[in-house]
Amino acid sequence: MKNVLRLAEHRQQNSSKSACFIEHHDFNSVYQPILSPTHQKLVGYEALIRVKRGNQNIPPTELFEQASIQGVTTDLDRHLLNLHLDNFGLKTSPVWLFININPDTLFHHADYLGQLADQCRQVGLHPERIVLELVETATRDTNTLLEFVQEARDYGFQIAIDDFGMGDSNFERLWRINPLIVKIDRSLLANAEKHQRARLLLHSLVRMIRESGSLVLLEGIENDAQARIALDTEADLVQGFLFARPKQSSRECTATAENVLKQIMSKSEQSNLMGYRSQETFLKLLRFEMMEACHQLVRGESFDKVCRTLLEIEGVKRCFLLNSEGVQQGSVAHRGPLSGEYFNPLYHSSGARWSHREYFRNALERPQKINSCRPYVALPDARRTVTLSTSLSSANGQTIFCVDIHPDDVLDGQLLFPPIL
């Protein structure tokens, strides 16, 4: 009996402490639009908090740090969630409401989700319209995280993983959670704007997540360049200051964000059209010169002479010949002298067998076609490479003619090769 009384007293003291903490702050809900480029319309809002203590603005991170020190994080989280639900101004609109769940809540969620579901229904929002954002790296206790996710789904809530790609983000844990939406940490997009390699990694990450069965949301889009990168990745959803800053949700805010998205999509389509024309011109030149080289090889002209014009084309680095078994015949014809290259014993590859490579198989499967392989890291220089290949028949038997290209050196790294030129 004494233990029960102590527990009740502890809960009462903690509740009083939470109420005092909340009363000393002024909270205001703001909402940032989330849009679908495919549909060119707004599909959701993320609820965010703005806090003042007296006349001073308090960063949300500082607020939760203080709440954690005082042991009132869970009560504060409940208060903010209820506030976001009450203040949401588009309860009848067919959009999602994204709500962040504080990591501490995962460990103290007894009756939490049931109360949240009741609150949703009271304000006229079905739980299916609520997307609970969880930080996937917030806990190493995967079982607790999975229990929370399953209980949330039982009530009808949708699940999103926030800030994926930072810290110790874990693909195995991501697949076990199986969220509806994965939000990519904004730092990956910022890096992709500055570095080509980061851009390629972002493309691969988006593709991998989508293929695993989740939608991808790229957030933190602040300028046209970042928007173009986001659209090029084929991310399902986008969010950022470029479309709208967090404010009160309203139909006017929805219309404004949608208009901005349509303008950006229009600019992107025009840029893509110009890029397509530039690529088409480059690929036509490349195809013509490669066909001309093939004719010269069949006529028996010297390999170095045949490759001379090809190697003058931007991005073309190497030419080499394989026999019908994939064994390299002779040395590589390369662009420029090797004296400035770092030491690499893999460069001198006469006699090497390349039958396991995609470009060799392409040439055998599609003879007399100029085939392109998927980008890979080539052994001679550890650079991203696309190899064009074609099969030739002559008096000496079947020969595979190969041309290595560094795609990042052409058209600002935006060149896309079709399977057949």
mmCIF file of N, CA and C in Angstrom, residues 50-143:
data_model
loop_
_atom_site.group_PDB
_atom_site.id
_atom_site.type_symbol
_atom_site.label_atom_id
_atom_site.label_comp_id
_atom_site.label_asym_id
_atom_site.label_seq_id
_atom_site.Cartn_x
_atom_site.Cartn_y
_atom_site.Cartn_z
ATOM 1 N N ARG A 50 6.982 26.822 -32.390
ATOM 2 C CA ARG A 50 7.718 28.052 -32.126
ATOM 3 C C ARG A 50 7.461 28.409 -30.664
ATOM 4 N N VAL A 51 8.531 28.737 -29.941
ATOM 5 C CA VAL A 51 8.446 28.872 -28.482
ATOM 6 C C VAL A 51 9.007 30.211 -28.028
ATOM 7 N N LYS A 52 8.327 30.812 -27.057
ATOM 8 C CA LYS A 52 8.829 32.015 -26.396
ATOM 9 C C LYS A 52 8.772 31.815 -24.881
ATOM 10 N N ARG A 53 9.765 32.384 -24.213
ATOM 11 C CA ARG A 53 9.734 32.466 -22.751
ATOM 12 C C ARG A 53 9.844 33.945 -22.429
ATOM 13 N N GLY A 54 8.741 34.517 -22.012
ATOM 14 C CA GLY A 54 8.680 35.972 -21.910
ATOM 15 C C GLY A 54 8.671 36.546 -23.315
ATOM 16 N N ASN A 55 9.611 37.433 -23.611
ATOM 17 C CA ASN A 55 9.721 38.000 -24.956
ATOM 18 C C ASN A 55 10.863 37.376 -25.756
ATOM 19 N N GLN A 56 11.463 36.320 -25.213
ATOM 20 C CA GLN A 56 12.628 35.721 -25.853
ATOM 21 C C GLN A 56 12.245 34.452 -26.618
ATOM 22 N N ASN A 57 12.690 34.375 -27.888
ATOM 23 C CA ASN A 57 12.470 33.168 -28.683
ATOM 24 C C ASN A 57 13.398 32.059 -28.175
ATOM 25 N N ILE A 58 12.853 30.860 -28.046
ATOM 26 C CA ILE A 58 13.614 29.716 -27.557
ATOM 27 C C ILE A 58 13.691 28.664 -28.668
ATOM 28 N N PRO A 59 14.894 28.267 -29.087
ATOM 29 C CA PRO A 59 15.008 27.194 -30.092
ATOM 30 C C PRO A 59 14.389 25.901 -29.558
ATOM 31 N N PRO A 60 13.675 25.160 -30.399
ATOM 32 C CA PRO A 60 13.071 23.901 -29.945
ATOM 33 C C PRO A 60 14.079 22.936 -29.329
ATOM 34 N N THR A 61 15.312 22.908 -29.861
ATOM 35 C CA THR A 61 16.324 22.012 -29.293
ATOM 36 C C THR A 61 16.622 22.369 -27.844
ATOM 37 N N GLU A 62 16.702 23.670 -27.564
ATOM 38 C CA GLU A 62 16.960 24.114 -26.186
ATOM 39 C C GLU A 62 15.778 23.780 -25.285
ATOM 40 N N LEU A 63 14.564 23.931 -25.822
ATOM 41 C CA LEU A 63 13.362 23.615 -25.047
ATOM 42 C C LEU A 63 13.391 22.161 -24.587
ATOM 43 N N PHE A 64 13.683 21.247 -25.505
ATOM 44 C CA PHE A 64 13.660 19.827 -25.153
ATOM 45 C C PHE A 64 14.862 19.433 -24.296
ATOM 46 N N GLU A 65 15.971 20.141 -24.434
ATOM 47 C CA GLU A 65 17.097 19.889 -23.548
ATOM 48 C C GLU A 65 16.719 20.211 -22.099
ATOM 49 N N GLN A 66 16.064 21.368 -21.909
ATOM 50 C CA GLN A 66 15.629 21.751 -20.567
ATOM 51 C C GLN A 66 14.554 20.793 -20.040
ATOM 52 N N ALA A 67 13.658 20.369 -20.930
ATOM 53 C CA ALA A 67 12.608 19.435 -20.523
ATOM 54 C C ALA A 67 13.210 18.106 -20.091
ATOM 55 N N SER A 68 14.257 17.664 -20.795
ATOM 56 C CA SER A 68 14.911 16.407 -20.442
ATOM 57 C C SER A 68 15.602 16.508 -19.092
ATOM 58 N N ILE A 69 16.252 17.644 -18.838
ATOM 59 C CA ILE A 69 16.927 17.850 -17.548
ATOM 60 C C ILE A 69 15.925 17.788 -16.395
ATOM 61 N N GLN A 70 14.735 18.366 -16.631
ATOM 62 C CA GLN A 70 13.724 18.410 -15.574
ATOM 63 C C GLN A 70 12.826 17.175 -15.565
ATOM 64 N N GLY A 71 13.034 16.265 -16.529
ATOM 65 C CA GLY A 71 12.271 15.016 -16.554
ATOM 66 C C GLY A 71 10.825 15.172 -16.961
ATOM 67 N N VAL A 72 10.533 16.142 -17.839
ATOM 68 C CA VAL A 72 9.137 16.379 -18.237
ATOM 69 C C VAL A 72 8.964 16.253 -19.755
ATOM 70 N N THR A 73 9.879 15.560 -20.417
ATOM 71 C CA THR A 73 9.849 15.494 -21.883
ATOM 72 C C THR A 73 8.573 14.867 -22.409
ATOM 73 N N THR A 74 8.162 13.745 -21.821
ATOM 74 C CA THR A 74 6.983 13.034 -22.326
ATOM 75 C C THR A 74 5.727 13.888 -22.197
ATOM 76 N N ASP A 75 5.547 14.555 -21.060
ATOM 77 C CA ASP A 75 4.367 15.414 -20.873
ATOM 78 C C ASP A 75 4.402 16.600 -21.831
ATOM 79 N N LEU A 76 5.594 17.159 -22.046
ATOM 80 C CA LEU A 76 5.719 18.257 -22.999
ATOM 81 C C LEU A 76 5.360 17.780 -24.404
ATOM 82 N N ASP A 77 5.833 16.594 -24.769
ATOM 83 C CA ASP A 77 5.538 16.041 -26.092
ATOM 84 C C ASP A 77 4.031 15.865 -26.285
ATOM 85 N N ARG A 78 3.362 15.344 -25.273
ATOM 86 C CA ARG A 78 1.904 15.165 -25.348
ATOM 87 C C ARG A 78 1.207 16.509 -25.531
ATOM 88 N N HIS A 79 1.663 17.515 -24.766
ATOM 89 C CA HIS A 79 1.055 18.837 -24.851
ATOM 90 C C HIS A 79 1.185 19.428 -26.255
ATOM 91 N N LEU A 80 2.384 19.291 -26.842
ATOM 92 C CA LEU A 80 2.625 19.862 -28.173
ATOM 93 C C LEU A 80 1.836 19.138 -29.248
ATOM 94 N N LEU A 81 1.735 17.817 -29.134
ATOM 95 C CA LEU A 81 0.963 17.064 -30.109
ATOM 96 C C LEU A 81 -0.510 17.480 -30.088
ATOM 97 N N ASN A 82 -1.047 17.607 -28.900
ATOM 98 C CA ASN A 82 -2.444 18.058 -28.786
ATOM 99 C C ASN A 82 -2.614 19.465 -29.347
ATOM 100 N N LEU A 83 -1.611 20.316 -29.096
ATOM 101 C CA LEU A 83 -1.655 21.685 -29.612
ATOM 102 C C LEU A 83 -1.665 21.683 -31.145
ATOM 103 N N HIS A 84 -0.801 20.864 -31.745
ATOM 104 C CA HIS A 84 -0.738 20.788 -33.205
ATOM 105 C C HIS A 84 -2.067 20.302 -33.792
ATOM 106 N N LEU A 85 -2.672 19.318 -33.151
ATOM 107 C CA LEU A 85 -3.949 18.790 -33.639
ATOM 108 C C LEU A 85 -5.052 19.846 -33.542
ATOM 109 N N ASP A 86 -5.092 20.555 -32.405
ATOM 110 C CA ASP A 86 -6.129 21.574 -32.210
ATOM 111 C C ASP A 86 -5.984 22.734 -33.191
ATOM 112 N N ASN A 87 -4.729 23.129 -33.475
ATOM 113 C CA ASN A 87 -4.493 24.333 -34.289
ATOM 114 C C ASN A 87 -4.487 24.083 -35.796
ATOM 115 N N PHE A 88 -4.474 22.819 -36.201
ATOM 116 C CA PHE A 88 -4.400 22.519 -37.633
ATOM 117 C C PHE A 88 -5.660 23.026 -38.327
ATOM 118 N N GLY A 89 -5.459 23.891 -39.322
ATOM 119 C CA GLY A 89 -6.597 24.582 -39.927
ATOM 120 C C GLY A 89 -7.212 23.918 -41.136
ATOM 121 N N LEU A 90 -6.705 22.746 -41.529
ATOM 122 C CA LEU A 90 -7.218 22.088 -42.735
ATOM 123 C C LEU A 90 -7.695 20.674 -42.412
ATOM 124 N N LYS A 91 -8.499 20.590 -41.363
ATOM 125 C CA LYS A 91 -8.944 19.276 -40.897
ATOM 126 C C LYS A 91 -9.816 18.555 -41.915
ATOM 127 N N THR A 92 -10.479 19.283 -42.777
ATOM 128 C CA THR A 92 -11.355 18.648 -43.768
ATOM 129 C C THR A 92 -10.667 18.435 -45.112
ATOM 130 N N SER A 93 -9.446 18.916 -45.254
ATOM 131 C CA SER A 93 -8.722 18.751 -46.516
ATOM 132 C C SER A 93 -8.058 17.372 -46.570
ATOM 133 N N PRO A 94 -7.974 16.771 -47.745
ATOM 134 C CA PRO A 94 -7.389 15.425 -47.877
ATOM 135 C C PRO A 94 -5.863 15.465 -47.890
ATOM 136 N N VAL A 95 -5.268 15.822 -46.749
ATOM 137 C CA VAL A 95 -3.806 15.911 -46.649
ATOM 138 C C VAL A 95 -3.348 15.220 -45.370
ATOM 139 N N TRP A 96 -2.077 14.802 -45.376
ATOM 140 C CA TRP A 96 -1.470 14.247 -44.176
ATOM 141 C C TRP A 96 -1.046 15.368 -43.235
ATOM 142 N N LEU A 97 -1.002 15.054 -41.942
ATOM 143 C CA LEU A 97 -0.381 15.930 -40.949
ATOM 144 C C LEU A 97 0.787 15.166 -40.341
ATOM 145 N N PHE A 98 1.999 15.660 -40.561
ATOM 146 C CA PHE A 98 3.217 15.038 -40.040
ATOM 147 C C PHE A 98 3.512 15.611 -38.654
ATOM 148 N N ILE A 99 3.711 14.732 -37.687
ATOM 149 C CA ILE A 99 3.979 15.153 -36.310
ATOM 150 C C ILE A 99 5.228 14.437 -35.803
ATOM 151 N N ASN A 100 6.171 15.199 -35.255
ATOM 152 C CA ASN A 100 7.405 14.619 -34.717
ATOM 153 C C ASN A 100 7.151 14.009 -33.342
ATOM 154 N N ILE A 101 7.703 12.812 -33.147
ATOM 155 C CA ILE A 101 7.626 12.141 -31.853
ATOM 156 C C ILE A 101 8.995 12.222 -31.189
ATOM 157 N N ASN A 102 9.054 12.788 -29.986
ATOM 158 C CA ASN A 102 10.325 12.873 -29.269
ATOM 159 C C ASN A 102 10.817 11.479 -28.896
ATOM 160 N N PRO A 103 12.116 11.219 -29.028
ATOM 161 C CA PRO A 103 12.642 9.875 -28.725
ATOM 162 C C PRO A 103 12.276 9.348 -27.345
ATOM 163 N N ASP A 104 12.215 10.228 -26.338
ATOM 164 C CA ASP A 104 11.888 9.766 -24.982
ATOM 165 C C ASP A 104 10.497 9.138 -24.921
ATOM 166 N N THR A 105 9.621 9.570 -25.809
ATOM 167 C CA THR A 105 8.251 9.070 -25.807
ATOM 168 C C THR A 105 8.212 7.579 -26.136
ATOM 169 N N LEU A 106 9.193 7.097 -26.906
ATOM 170 C CA LEU A 106 9.211 5.687 -27.286
ATOM 171 C C LEU A 106 9.313 4.781 -26.064
ATOM 172 N N PHE A 107 9.947 5.272 -25.009
ATOM 173 C CA PHE A 107 10.164 4.453 -23.818
ATOM 174 C C PHE A 107 9.059 4.637 -22.775
ATOM 175 N N HIS A 108 8.207 5.634 -22.957
ATOM 176 C CA HIS A 108 7.159 5.907 -21.971
ATOM 177 C C HIS A 108 5.835 6.139 -22.708
ATOM 178 N N HIS A 109 5.435 5.132 -23.493
ATOM 179 C CA HIS A 109 4.261 5.357 -24.332
ATOM 180 C C HIS A 109 3.022 4.587 -23.869
ATOM 181 N N ALA A 110 2.997 4.176 -22.599
ATOM 182 C CA ALA A 110 1.816 3.487 -22.076
ATOM 183 C C ALA A 110 0.593 4.397 -22.208
ATOM 184 N N ASP A 111 -0.433 3.927 -22.904
ATOM 185 C CA ASP A 111 -1.686 4.668 -23.150
ATOM 186 C C ASP A 111 -1.486 5.905 -24.007
ATOM 187 N N TYR A 112 -0.244 6.197 -24.389
ATOM 188 C CA TYR A 112 0.046 7.422 -25.144
ATOM 189 C C TYR A 112 -0.656 7.412 -26.498
ATOM 190 N N LEU A 113 -0.472 6.321 -27.255
ATOM 191 C CA LEU A 113 -1.029 6.264 -28.604
ATOM 192 C C LEU A 113 -2.549 6.178 -28.579
ATOM 193 N N GLY A 114 -3.093 5.486 -27.573
ATOM 194 C CA GLY A 114 -4.550 5.428 -27.453
ATOM 195 C C GLY A 114 -5.140 6.799 -27.191
ATOM 196 N N GLN A 115 -4.501 7.565 -26.308
ATOM 197 C CA GLN A 115 -4.973 8.925 -26.013
ATOM 198 C C GLN A 115 -4.826 9.824 -27.240
ATOM 199 N N LEU A 116 -3.715 9.636 -27.995
ATOM 200 C CA LEU A 116 -3.510 10.435 -29.205
ATOM 201 C C LEU A 116 -4.575 10.121 -30.243
ATOM 202 N N ALA A 117 -4.922 8.846 -30.386
ATOM 203 C CA ALA A 117 -5.968 8.457 -31.346
ATOM 204 C C ALA A 117 -7.312 9.067 -30.946
ATOM 205 N N ASP A 118 -7.609 9.062 -29.640
ATOM 206 C CA ASP A 118 -8.862 9.678 -29.164
ATOM 207 C C ASP A 118 -8.876 11.170 -29.453
ATOM 208 N N GLN A 119 -7.733 11.833 -29.206
ATOM 209 C CA GLN A 119 -7.636 13.270 -29.465
ATOM 210 C C GLN A 119 -7.839 13.564 -30.945
ATOM 211 N N CYS A 120 -7.270 12.732 -31.801
ATOM 212 C CA CYS A 120 -7.426 12.919 -33.253
ATOM 213 C C CYS A 120 -8.904 12.881 -33.644
ATOM 214 N N ARG A 121 -9.605 11.890 -33.135
ATOM 215 C CA ARG A 121 -11.025 11.750 -33.485
ATOM 216 C C ARG A 121 -11.841 12.917 -32.942
ATOM 217 N N GLN A 122 -11.472 13.420 -31.767
ATOM 218 C CA GLN A 122 -12.208 14.538 -31.177
ATOM 219 C C GLN A 122 -12.106 15.802 -32.022
ATOM 220 N N VAL A 123 -10.940 16.003 -32.657
ATOM 221 C CA VAL A 123 -10.766 17.213 -33.475
ATOM 222 C C VAL A 123 -11.128 16.966 -34.936
ATOM 223 N N GLY A 124 -11.574 15.750 -35.276
ATOM 224 C CA GLY A 124 -12.033 15.469 -36.632
ATOM 225 C C GLY A 124 -10.952 14.984 -37.582
ATOM 226 N N LEU A 125 -9.890 14.395 -37.039
ATOM 227 C CA LEU A 125 -8.813 13.855 -37.873
ATOM 228 C C LEU A 125 -8.676 12.354 -37.616
ATOM 229 N N HIS A 126 -8.872 11.549 -38.648
ATOM 230 C CA HIS A 126 -8.689 10.111 -38.483
ATOM 231 C C HIS A 126 -7.200 9.821 -38.333
ATOM 232 N N PRO A 127 -6.826 8.871 -37.474
ATOM 233 C CA PRO A 127 -5.402 8.548 -37.294
ATOM 234 C C PRO A 127 -4.669 8.229 -38.592
ATOM 235 N N GLU A 128 -5.349 7.722 -39.613
ATOM 236 C CA GLU A 128 -4.696 7.415 -40.881
ATOM 237 C C GLU A 128 -4.139 8.664 -41.570
ATOM 238 N N ARG A 129 -4.641 9.823 -41.193
ATOM 239 C CA ARG A 129 -4.139 11.071 -41.775
ATOM 240 C C ARG A 129 -2.941 11.625 -40.996
ATOM 241 N N ILE A 130 -2.589 10.975 -39.909
ATOM 242 C CA ILE A 130 -1.471 11.427 -39.081
ATOM 243 C C ILE A 130 -0.239 10.573 -39.390
ATOM 244 N N VAL A 131 0.855 11.251 -39.738
ATOM 245 C CA VAL A 131 2.131 10.574 -39.980
ATOM 246 C C VAL A 131 3.043 10.877 -38.807
ATOM 247 N N LEU A 132 3.385 9.854 -38.062
ATOM 248 C CA LEU A 132 4.261 10.021 -36.904
ATOM 249 C C LEU A 132 5.709 9.916 -37.373
ATOM 250 N N GLU A 133 6.485 10.986 -37.174
ATOM 251 C CA GLU A 133 7.886 11.023 -37.597
ATOM 252 C C GLU A 133 8.776 10.549 -36.449
ATOM 253 N N LEU A 134 9.515 9.476 -36.691
ATOM 254 C CA LEU A 134 10.427 8.924 -35.698
ATOM 255 C C LEU A 134 11.856 9.098 -36.183
ATOM 256 N N VAL A 135 12.754 9.442 -35.280
ATOM 257 C CA VAL A 135 14.172 9.505 -35.621
ATOM 258 C C VAL A 135 14.720 8.098 -35.475
ATOM 259 N N GLU A 136 15.105 7.498 -36.601
ATOM 260 C CA GLU A 136 15.506 6.092 -36.621
ATOM 261 C C GLU A 136 16.728 5.835 -35.764
ATOM 262 N N THR A 137 17.581 6.843 -35.599
ATOM 263 C CA THR A 137 18.803 6.673 -34.806
ATOM 264 C C THR A 137 18.584 6.992 -33.327
ATOM 265 N N ALA A 138 17.351 7.283 -32.943
ATOM 266 C CA ALA A 138 17.108 7.790 -31.590
ATOM 267 C C ALA A 138 17.324 6.739 -30.514
ATOM 268 N N THR A 139 17.237 5.474 -30.870
ATOM 269 C CA THR A 139 17.369 4.444 -29.854
ATOM 270 C C THR A 139 18.102 3.233 -30.415
ATOM 271 N N ARG A 140 18.930 2.651 -29.589
ATOM 272 C CA ARG A 140 19.575 1.392 -29.967
ATOM 273 C C ARG A 140 18.721 0.204 -29.541
ATOM 274 N N ASP A 141 17.635 0.483 -28.827
ATOM 275 C CA ASP A 141 16.723 -0.580 -28.411
ATOM 276 C C ASP A 141 15.717 -0.797 -29.537
ATOM 277 N N THR A 142 16.103 -1.605 -30.504
ATOM 278 C CA THR A 142 15.276 -1.801 -31.695
ATOM 279 C C THR A 142 13.937 -2.420 -31.342
ATOM 280 N N ASN A 143 13.899 -3.320 -30.373
ATOM 281 C CA ASN A 143 12.646 -3.981 -30.018
ATOM 282 C C ASN A 143 11.619 -2.980 -29.506
#
